[in-house]
CSV table of C-alpha atoms and ligand atoms in Angstrom, one decimal:
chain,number,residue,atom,x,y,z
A,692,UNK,CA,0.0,0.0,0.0
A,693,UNK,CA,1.4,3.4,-1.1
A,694,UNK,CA,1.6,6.3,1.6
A,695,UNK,CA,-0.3,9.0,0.1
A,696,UNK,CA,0.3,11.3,3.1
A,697,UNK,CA,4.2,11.4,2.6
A,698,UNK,CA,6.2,14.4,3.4
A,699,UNK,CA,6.9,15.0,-0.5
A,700,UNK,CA,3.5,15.0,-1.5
A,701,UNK,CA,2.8,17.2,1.0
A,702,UNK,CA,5.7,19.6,-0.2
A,703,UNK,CA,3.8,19.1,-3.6
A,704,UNK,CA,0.6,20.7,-2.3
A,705,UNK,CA,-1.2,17.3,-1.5
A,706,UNK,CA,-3.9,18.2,0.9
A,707,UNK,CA,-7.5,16.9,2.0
A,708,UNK,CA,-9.0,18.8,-1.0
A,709,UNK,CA,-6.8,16.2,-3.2
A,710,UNK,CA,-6.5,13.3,-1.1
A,711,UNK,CA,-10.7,13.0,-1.3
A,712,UNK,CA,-10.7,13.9,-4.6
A,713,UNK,CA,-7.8,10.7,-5.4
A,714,UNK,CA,-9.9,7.9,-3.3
A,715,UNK,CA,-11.6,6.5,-6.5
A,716,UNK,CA,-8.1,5.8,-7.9
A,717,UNK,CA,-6.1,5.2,-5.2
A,718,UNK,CA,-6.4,1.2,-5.3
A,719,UNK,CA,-4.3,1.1,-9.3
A,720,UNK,CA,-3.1,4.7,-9.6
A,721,UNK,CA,-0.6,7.1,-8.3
A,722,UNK,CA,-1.0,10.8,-7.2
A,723,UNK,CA,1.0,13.0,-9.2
A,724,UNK,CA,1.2,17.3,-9.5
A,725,UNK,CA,1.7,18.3,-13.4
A,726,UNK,CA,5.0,20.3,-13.8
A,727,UNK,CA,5.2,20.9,-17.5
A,728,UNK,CA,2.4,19.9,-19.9
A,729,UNK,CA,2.3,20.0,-23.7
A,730,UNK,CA,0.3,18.4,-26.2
A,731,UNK,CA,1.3,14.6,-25.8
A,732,UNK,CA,1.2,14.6,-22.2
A,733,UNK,CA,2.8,16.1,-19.5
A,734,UNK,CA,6.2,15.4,-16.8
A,735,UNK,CA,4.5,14.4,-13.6
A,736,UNK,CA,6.1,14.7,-10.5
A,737,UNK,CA,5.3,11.7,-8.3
A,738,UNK,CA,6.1,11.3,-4.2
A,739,UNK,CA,9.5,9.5,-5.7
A,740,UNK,CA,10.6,11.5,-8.2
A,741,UNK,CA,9.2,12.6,-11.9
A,742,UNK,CA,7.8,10.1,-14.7
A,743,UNK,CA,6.6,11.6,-17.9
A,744,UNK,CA,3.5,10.3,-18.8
A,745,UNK,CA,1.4,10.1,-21.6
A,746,UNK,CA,-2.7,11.0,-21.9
A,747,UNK,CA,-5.3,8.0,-21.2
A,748,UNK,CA,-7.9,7.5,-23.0
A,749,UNK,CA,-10.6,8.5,-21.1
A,750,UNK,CA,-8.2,12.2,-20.3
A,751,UNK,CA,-8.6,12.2,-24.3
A,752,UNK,CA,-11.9,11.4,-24.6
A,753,UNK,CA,-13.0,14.3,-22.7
A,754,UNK,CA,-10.6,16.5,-24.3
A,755,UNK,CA,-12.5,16.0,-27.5
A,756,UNK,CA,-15.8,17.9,-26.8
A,757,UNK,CA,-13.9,20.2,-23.6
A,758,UNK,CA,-10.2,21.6,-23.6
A,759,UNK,CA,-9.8,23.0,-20.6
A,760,UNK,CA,-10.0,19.9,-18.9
A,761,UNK,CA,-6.6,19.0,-20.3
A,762,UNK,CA,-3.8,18.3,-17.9
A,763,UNK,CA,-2.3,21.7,-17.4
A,764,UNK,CA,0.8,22.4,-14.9
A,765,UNK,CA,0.0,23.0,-11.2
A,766,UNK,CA,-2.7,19.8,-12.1
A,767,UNK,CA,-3.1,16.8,-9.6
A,768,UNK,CA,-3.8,13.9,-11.5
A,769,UNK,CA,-4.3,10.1,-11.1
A,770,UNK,CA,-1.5,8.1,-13.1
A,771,UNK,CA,-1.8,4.8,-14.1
A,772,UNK,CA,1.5,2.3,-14.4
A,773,UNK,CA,1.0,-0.3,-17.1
A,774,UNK,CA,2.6,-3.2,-16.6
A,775,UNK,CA,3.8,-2.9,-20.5
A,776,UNK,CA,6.2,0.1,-19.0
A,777,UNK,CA,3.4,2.9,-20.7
A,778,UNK,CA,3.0,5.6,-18.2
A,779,UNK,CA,-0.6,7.5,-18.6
A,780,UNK,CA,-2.4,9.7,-16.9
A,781,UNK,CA,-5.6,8.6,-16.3
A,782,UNK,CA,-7.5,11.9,-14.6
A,783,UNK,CA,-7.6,15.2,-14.2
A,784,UNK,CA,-8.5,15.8,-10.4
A,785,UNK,CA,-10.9,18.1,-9.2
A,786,UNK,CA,-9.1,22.2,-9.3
A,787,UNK,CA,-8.9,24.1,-6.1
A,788,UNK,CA,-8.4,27.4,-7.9
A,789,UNK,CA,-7.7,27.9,-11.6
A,790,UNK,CA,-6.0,30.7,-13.6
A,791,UNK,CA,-7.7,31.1,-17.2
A,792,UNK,CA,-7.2,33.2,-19.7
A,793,UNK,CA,-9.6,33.6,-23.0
A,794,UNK,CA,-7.3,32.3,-25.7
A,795,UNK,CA,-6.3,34.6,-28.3
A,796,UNK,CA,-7.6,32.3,-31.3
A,797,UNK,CA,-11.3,32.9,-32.7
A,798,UNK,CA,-12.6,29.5,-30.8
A,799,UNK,CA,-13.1,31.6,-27.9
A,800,UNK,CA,-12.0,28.5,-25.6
A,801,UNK,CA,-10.7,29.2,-22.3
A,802,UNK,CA,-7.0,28.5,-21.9
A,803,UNK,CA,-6.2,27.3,-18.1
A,804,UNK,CA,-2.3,29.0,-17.1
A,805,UNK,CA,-2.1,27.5,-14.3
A,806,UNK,CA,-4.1,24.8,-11.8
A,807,UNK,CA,-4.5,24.6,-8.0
A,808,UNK,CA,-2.2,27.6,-7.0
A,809,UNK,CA,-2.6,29.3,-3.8
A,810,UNK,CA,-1.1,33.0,-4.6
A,811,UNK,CA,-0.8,34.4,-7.9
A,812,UNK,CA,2.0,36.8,-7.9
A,813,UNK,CA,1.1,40.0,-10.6
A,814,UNK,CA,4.8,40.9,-11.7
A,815,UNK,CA,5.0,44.1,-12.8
A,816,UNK,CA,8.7,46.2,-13.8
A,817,UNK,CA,9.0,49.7,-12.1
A,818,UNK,CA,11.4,50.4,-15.0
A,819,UNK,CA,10.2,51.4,-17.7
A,820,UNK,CA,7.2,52.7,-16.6
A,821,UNK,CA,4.6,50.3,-15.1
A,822,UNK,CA,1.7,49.8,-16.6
A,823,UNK,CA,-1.5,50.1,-14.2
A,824,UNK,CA,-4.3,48.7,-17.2
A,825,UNK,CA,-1.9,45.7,-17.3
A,826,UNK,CA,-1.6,45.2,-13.7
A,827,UNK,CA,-5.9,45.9,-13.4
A,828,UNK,CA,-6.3,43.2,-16.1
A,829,UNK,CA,-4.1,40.8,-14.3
A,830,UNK,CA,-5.6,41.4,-11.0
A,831,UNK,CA,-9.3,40.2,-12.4
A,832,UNK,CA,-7.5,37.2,-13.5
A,833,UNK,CA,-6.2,36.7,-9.9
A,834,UNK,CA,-9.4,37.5,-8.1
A,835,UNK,CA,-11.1,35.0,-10.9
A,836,UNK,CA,-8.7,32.0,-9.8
A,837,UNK,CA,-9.5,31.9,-6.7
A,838,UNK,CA,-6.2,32.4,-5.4
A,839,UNK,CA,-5.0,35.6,-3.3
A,840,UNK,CA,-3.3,38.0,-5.1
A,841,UNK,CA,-0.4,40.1,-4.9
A,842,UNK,CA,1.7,42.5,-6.8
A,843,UNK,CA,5.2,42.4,-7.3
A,844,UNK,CA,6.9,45.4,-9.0
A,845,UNK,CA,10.5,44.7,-9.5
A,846,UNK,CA,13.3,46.8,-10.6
A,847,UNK,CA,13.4,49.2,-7.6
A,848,UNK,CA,17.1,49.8,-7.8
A,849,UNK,CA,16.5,51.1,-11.4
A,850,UNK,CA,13.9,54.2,-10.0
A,851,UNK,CA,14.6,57.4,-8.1
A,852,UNK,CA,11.4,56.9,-6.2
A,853,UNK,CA,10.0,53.4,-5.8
A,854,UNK,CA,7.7,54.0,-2.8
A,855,UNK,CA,5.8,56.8,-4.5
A,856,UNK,CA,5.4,54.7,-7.5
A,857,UNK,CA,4.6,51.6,-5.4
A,858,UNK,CA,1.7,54.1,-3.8
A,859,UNK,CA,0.1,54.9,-7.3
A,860,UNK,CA,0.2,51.7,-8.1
A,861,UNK,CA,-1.5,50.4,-4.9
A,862,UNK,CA,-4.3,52.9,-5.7
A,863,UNK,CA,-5.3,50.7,-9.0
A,864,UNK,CA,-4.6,47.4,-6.5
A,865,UNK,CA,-7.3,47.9,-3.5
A,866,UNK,CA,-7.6,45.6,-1.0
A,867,UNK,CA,-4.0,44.2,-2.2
A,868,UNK,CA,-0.5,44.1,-1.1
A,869,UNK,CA,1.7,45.6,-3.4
A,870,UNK,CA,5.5,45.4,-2.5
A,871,UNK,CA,8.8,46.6,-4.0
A,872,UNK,CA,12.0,44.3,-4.6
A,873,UNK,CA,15.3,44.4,-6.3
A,874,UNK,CA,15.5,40.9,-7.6
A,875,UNK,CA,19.4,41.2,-8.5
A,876,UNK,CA,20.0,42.3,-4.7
A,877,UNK,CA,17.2,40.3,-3.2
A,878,UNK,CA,16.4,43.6,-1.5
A,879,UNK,CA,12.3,43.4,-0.6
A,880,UNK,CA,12.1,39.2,-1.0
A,881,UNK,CA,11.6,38.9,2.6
A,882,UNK,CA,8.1,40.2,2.2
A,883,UNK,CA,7.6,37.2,-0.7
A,884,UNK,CA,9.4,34.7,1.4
A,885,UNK,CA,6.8,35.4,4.2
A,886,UNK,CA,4.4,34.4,2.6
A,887,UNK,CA,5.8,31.2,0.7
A,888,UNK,CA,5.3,27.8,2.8
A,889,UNK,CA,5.9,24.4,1.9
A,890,UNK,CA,2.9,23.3,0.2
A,891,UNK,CA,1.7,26.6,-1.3
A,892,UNK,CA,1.8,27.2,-4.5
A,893,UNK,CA,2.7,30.6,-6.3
A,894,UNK,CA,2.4,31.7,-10.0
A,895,UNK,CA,4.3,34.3,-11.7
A,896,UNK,CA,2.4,36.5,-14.0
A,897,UNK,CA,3.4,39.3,-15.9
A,898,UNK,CA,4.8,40.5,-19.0
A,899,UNK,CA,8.2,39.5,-20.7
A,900,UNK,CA,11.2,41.4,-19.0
A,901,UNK,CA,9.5,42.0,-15.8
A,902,UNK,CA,12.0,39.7,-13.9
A,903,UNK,CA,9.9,36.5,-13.0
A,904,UNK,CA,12.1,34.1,-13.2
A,905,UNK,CA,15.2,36.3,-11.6
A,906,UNK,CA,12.2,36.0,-8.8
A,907,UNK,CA,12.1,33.0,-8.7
A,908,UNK,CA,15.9,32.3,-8.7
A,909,UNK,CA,16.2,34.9,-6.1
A,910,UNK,CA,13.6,33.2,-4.1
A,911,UNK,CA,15.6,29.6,-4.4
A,912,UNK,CA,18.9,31.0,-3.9
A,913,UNK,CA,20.0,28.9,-7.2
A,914,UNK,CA,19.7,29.6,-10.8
A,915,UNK,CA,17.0,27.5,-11.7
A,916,UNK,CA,15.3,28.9,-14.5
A,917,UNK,CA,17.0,31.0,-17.3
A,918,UNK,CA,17.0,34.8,-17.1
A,919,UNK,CA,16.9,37.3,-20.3
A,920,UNK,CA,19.4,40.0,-21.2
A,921,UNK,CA,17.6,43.5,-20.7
A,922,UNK,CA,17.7,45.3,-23.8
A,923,UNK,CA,17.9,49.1,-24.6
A,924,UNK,CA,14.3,49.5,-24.3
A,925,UNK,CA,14.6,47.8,-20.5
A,926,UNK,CA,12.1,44.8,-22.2
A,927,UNK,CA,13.0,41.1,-22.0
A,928,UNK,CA,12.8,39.1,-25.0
A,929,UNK,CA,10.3,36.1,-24.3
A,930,UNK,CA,13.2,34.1,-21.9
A,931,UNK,CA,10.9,32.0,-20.7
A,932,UNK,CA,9.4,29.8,-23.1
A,933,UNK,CA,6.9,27.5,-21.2
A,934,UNK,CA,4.8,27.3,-18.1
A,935,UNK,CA,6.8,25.2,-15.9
A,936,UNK,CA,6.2,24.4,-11.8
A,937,UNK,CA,9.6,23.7,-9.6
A,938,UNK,CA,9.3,22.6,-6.0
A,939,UNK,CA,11.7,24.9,-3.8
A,940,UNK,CA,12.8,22.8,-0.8
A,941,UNK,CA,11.2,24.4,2.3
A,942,UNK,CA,9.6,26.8,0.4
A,943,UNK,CA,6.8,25.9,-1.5
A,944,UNK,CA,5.9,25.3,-5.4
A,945,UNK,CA,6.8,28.3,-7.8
A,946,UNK,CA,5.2,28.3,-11.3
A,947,UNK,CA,7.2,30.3,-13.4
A,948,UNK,CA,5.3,31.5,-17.2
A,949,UNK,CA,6.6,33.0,-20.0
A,950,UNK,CA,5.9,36.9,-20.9
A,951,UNK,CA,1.9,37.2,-21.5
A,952,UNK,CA,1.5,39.6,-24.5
A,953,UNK,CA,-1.8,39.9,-24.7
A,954,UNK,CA,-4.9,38.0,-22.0
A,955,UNK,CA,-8.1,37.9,-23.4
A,956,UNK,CA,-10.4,37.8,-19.8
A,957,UNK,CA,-12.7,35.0,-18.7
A,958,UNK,CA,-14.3,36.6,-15.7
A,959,UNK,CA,-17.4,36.9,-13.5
A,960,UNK,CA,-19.1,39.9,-12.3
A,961,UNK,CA,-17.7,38.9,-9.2
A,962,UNK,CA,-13.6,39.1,-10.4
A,963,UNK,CA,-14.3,42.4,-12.1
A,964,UNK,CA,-16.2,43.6,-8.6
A,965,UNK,CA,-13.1,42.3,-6.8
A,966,UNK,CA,-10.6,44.2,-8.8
A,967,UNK,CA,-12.7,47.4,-8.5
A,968,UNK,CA,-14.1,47.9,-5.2
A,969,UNK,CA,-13.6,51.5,-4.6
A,970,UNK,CA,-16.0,51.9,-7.9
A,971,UNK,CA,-18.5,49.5,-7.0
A,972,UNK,CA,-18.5,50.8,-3.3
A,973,UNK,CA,-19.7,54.2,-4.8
A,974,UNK,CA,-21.9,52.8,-7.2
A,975,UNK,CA,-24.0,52.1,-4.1
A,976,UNK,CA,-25.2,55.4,-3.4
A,977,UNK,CA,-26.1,56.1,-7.2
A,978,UNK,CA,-29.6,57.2,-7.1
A,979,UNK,CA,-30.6,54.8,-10.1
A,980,UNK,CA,-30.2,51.2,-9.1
A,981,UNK,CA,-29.0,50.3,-12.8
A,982,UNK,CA,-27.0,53.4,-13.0
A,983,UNK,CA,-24.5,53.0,-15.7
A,984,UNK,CA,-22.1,56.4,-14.8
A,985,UNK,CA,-22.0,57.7,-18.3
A,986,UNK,CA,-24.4,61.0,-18.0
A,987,UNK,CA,-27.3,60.2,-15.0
A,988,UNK,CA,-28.3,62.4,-12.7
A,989,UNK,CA,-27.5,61.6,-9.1
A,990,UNK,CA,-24.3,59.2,-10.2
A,991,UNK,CA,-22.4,59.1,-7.1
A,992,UNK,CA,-19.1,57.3,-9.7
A,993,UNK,CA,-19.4,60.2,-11.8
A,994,UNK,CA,-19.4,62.9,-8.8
A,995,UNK,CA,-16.5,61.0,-7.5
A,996,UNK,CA,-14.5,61.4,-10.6
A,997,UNK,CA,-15.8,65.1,-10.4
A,998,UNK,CA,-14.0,65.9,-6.7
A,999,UNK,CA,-11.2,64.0,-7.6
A,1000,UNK,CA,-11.8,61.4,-5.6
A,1001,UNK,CA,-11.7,58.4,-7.8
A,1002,UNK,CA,-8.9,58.6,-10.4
A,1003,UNK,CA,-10.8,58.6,-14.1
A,1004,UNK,CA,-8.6,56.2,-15.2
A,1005,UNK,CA,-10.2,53.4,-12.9
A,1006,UNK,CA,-13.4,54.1,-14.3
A,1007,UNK,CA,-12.9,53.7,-17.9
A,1008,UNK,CA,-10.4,50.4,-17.2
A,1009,UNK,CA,-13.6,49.3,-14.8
A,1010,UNK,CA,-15.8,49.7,-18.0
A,1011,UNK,CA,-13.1,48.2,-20.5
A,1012,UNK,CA,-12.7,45.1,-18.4
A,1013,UNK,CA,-16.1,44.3,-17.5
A,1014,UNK,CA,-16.9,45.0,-21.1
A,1015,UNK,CA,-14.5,42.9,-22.5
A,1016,UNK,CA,-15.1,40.2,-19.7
A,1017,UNK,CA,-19.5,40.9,-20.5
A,1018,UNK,CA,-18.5,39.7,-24.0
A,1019,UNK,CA,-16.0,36.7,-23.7
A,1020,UNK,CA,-19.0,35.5,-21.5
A,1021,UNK,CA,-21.7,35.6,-24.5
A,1022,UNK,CA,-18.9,34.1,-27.3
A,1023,UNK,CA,-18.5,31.1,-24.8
A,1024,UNK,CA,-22.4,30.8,-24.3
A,1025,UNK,CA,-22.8,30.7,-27.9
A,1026,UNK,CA,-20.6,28.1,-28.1
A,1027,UNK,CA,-21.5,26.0,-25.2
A,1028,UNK,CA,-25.0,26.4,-27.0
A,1029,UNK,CA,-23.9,25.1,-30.3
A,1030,UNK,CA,-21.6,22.0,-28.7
A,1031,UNK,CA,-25.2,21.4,-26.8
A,1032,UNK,CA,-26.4,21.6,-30.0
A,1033,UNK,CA,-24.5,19.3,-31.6
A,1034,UNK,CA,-24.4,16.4,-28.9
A,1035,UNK,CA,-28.3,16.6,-29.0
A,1036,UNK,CA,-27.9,16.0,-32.8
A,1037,UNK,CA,-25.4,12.6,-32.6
A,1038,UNK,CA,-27.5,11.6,-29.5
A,1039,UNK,CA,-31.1,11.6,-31.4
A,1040,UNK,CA,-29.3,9.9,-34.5
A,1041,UNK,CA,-28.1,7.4,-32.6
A,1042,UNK,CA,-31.6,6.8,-31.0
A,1043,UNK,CA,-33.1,6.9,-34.7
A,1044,UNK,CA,-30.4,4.0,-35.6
A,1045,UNK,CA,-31.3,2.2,-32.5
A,1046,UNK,CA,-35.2,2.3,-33.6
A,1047,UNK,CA,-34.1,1.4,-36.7
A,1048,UNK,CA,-32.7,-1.6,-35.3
A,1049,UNK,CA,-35.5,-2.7,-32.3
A,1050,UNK,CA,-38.2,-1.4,-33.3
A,1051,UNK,CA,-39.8,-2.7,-29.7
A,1052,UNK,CA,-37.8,0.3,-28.5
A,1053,UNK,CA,-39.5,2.7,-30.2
A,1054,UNK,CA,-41.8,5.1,-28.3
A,1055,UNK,CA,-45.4,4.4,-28.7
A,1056,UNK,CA,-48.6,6.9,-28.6
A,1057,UNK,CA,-50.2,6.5,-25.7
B,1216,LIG,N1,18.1,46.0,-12.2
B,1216,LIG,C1,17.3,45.0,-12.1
B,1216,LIG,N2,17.2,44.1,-13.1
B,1216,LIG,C2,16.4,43.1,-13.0
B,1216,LIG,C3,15.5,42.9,-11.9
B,1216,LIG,N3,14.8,41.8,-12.1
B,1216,LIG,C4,15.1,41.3,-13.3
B,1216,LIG,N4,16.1,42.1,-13.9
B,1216,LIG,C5,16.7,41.9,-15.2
B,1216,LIG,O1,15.6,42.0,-16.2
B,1216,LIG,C6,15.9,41.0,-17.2
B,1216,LIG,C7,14.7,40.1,-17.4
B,1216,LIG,O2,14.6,39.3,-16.3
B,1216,LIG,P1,13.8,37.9,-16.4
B,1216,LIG,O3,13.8,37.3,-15.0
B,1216,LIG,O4,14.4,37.0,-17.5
B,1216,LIG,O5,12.4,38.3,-16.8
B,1216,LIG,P2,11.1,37.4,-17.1
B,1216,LIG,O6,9.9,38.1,-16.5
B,1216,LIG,O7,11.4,36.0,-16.6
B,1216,LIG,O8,11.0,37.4,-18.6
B,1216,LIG,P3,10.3,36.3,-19.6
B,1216,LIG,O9,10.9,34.9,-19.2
B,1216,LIG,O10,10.7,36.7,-21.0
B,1216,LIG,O11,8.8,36.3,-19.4
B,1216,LIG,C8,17.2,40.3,-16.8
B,1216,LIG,O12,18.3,40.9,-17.5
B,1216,LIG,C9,17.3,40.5,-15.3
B,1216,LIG,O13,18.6,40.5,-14.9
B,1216,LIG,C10,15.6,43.9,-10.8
B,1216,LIG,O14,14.9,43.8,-9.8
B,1216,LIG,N5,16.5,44.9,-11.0
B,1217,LIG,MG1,11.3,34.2,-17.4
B,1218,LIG,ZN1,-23.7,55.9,-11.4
């Protein structure tokens, strides 16, 4: 009998959430955490060391009609061991949180970054200049995973001022901690190592050159992942070029990802609501219930914006996102509708065949 409670697995992030979610497969398979995927299958990293396994077939069978059910890094899965020496990976476990972006392509399908992380990091370079739509936009990802967020803007050494640029970037972060850190010097980790444990599980986010994976070799002390050569313009050049998880001993699990250029949303209501509370705390005492702040009498967002009290700037990002985020939610209606659709289709064929066939089976008029 395998010991599913061993100390690695629990350095992996194995908890109660996964052990419950592992019972039907615990009598033939093996728990395994999902540190680099791609499309034949993924390297799984097992309580005694990593296997790279392949995808089963029922993993591929659901694949066919839903892709974000692929085994995507950060996943727990259950892994079989054939005794022909094939390695598979038999399930997909249950997520815990879930970091999805709207893929660029026109199929609208979600794309998930990463699986069953705790804290998603929002990496952000003080030099050149930050950008705060970026960091907004990354932050409704965060607040959609389910995991806590926190910001991360690097590069302090490089600015005359990072505190007063760390304040107006906390102003489009409410409710989130936003620190400061040189990762070259390792000056400001501490407040990252704080909140590291072994167990938890952290993703790096941000755009290319923002220092991520000099994070994350900061963080281990060793230089684990590759790290780009700034160029004139202070921007990296895509260093990292997939999503890969790396268990830091006493630390925790660090997900490092390469450079996102552009992330469609998939949120909620509620992610956009979390990212923006100081709007939607003032849209309370609007005197129209379905106020929408553009021109109404008695907006209290618009009077806000009026005294200077809420930055314009948050308003119109608060109305791009939850636009953008309104709309990726109607493009993957209509296509939930149409795979509906379509099953319906194959499944009253198939009954038509079956009549076809018996015709005892085939309903009668009362
Ligand atoms: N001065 C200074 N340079 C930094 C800091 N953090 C990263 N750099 C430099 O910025 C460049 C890019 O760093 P990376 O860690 O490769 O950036 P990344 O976010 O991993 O980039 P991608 O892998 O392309 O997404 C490297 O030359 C780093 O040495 C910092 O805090 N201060
Ligand atoms: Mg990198
Ligand atoms: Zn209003």
């Amino acid at each position: 009998m395998h010991d599913f409670n061993s100390a690695s697995l629990i350095d992996l992030g194995w908890d109660s959430h996964v052990a419950d979610a592992f019972i039907p497969y615990q009598t033939d398979h093996l728990p395994g955490r999902v540190t680099r995927a791609d499309r034949g299958g993924a390297d799984v990293l097992e309580a005694t060391g990593p296997v790279r396994a392949t995808l089963g077939r029922g993993v591929l069978a659901t694949l066919a009609h839903d892709a974000v059910a692929a085994p995507t890094v950060g996943d727990w899965t259950a892994v079989r061991h054939w005794p022909d020496g094939r390695t598979t990976i038999e399930a997909v476990l249950d997520r815990r949180t879930c970091v999805v972006r709207d893929s660029a392509d026109t199929t609208s399908a979600a794309q998930v970054l990463a699986a069953n992380v705790d804290i998603v990091l929002v990496v952000e370079y003080l030099d050149p200049e930050p950008s705060l739509g970026r960091v907004e936009r990354l932050l409704v990802l965060a607040w959609r995973s389910g995991a806590q967020p926190l910001v991360v803007l690097t590069k302090a050494d490089l600015v005359p001022d990072p505190d007063g640029m760390r304040t107006e970037v906390a102003a489009a972060a409410p409710g989130v901690d936003v620190v400061t850190v040189d990762g070259l010097s390792g000056t400001g980790l501490d407040a990252l190592r704080s909140r590291l444990a072994p167990g938890r599980t952290v993703v790096l986010l941000g755009p290319s050159g923002a220092g991520k994976s000099t994070l994350v070799n900061a963080l281990a002390g060793a230089p684990l992942m590759p790290t780009g050569v700034t160029r004139g313009d202070g921007k990296g050049r895509h260093t990292t070029t997939h999503r890969e998880l790396r268990v830091l001993p006493g630390l925790g699990v660090v997900l490092d990802t390469p450079g996102l250029r552009s992330v469609g949303l998939v949120a909620g209501d509620d992610a956009i609501s979390a990212a923006f509370p100081d709007v939607e705390r003032l849209a309370e005492h609007c005197r129209f219930r379905d106020c929408a702040h553009l021109s109404e009498p008695g907006c209290a967002v618009l009077a806000a914006v009026e005294d200077g009290e809420l930055d314009e700037r948050r308003l119109t990002s608060w109305r791009k996102l939850g636009r953008e985020a309104a709309f990726q939610a109607r493009r993957a209606d209509a296509r939930l509708r149409a795979e509906e659709l379509a099953v319906w289709k194959r499944r009253s064929m198939q009954m038509r065949q079956r009549y076809k066939l018996d015709p005892a089976l085939r309903p009668r008029p009362r």
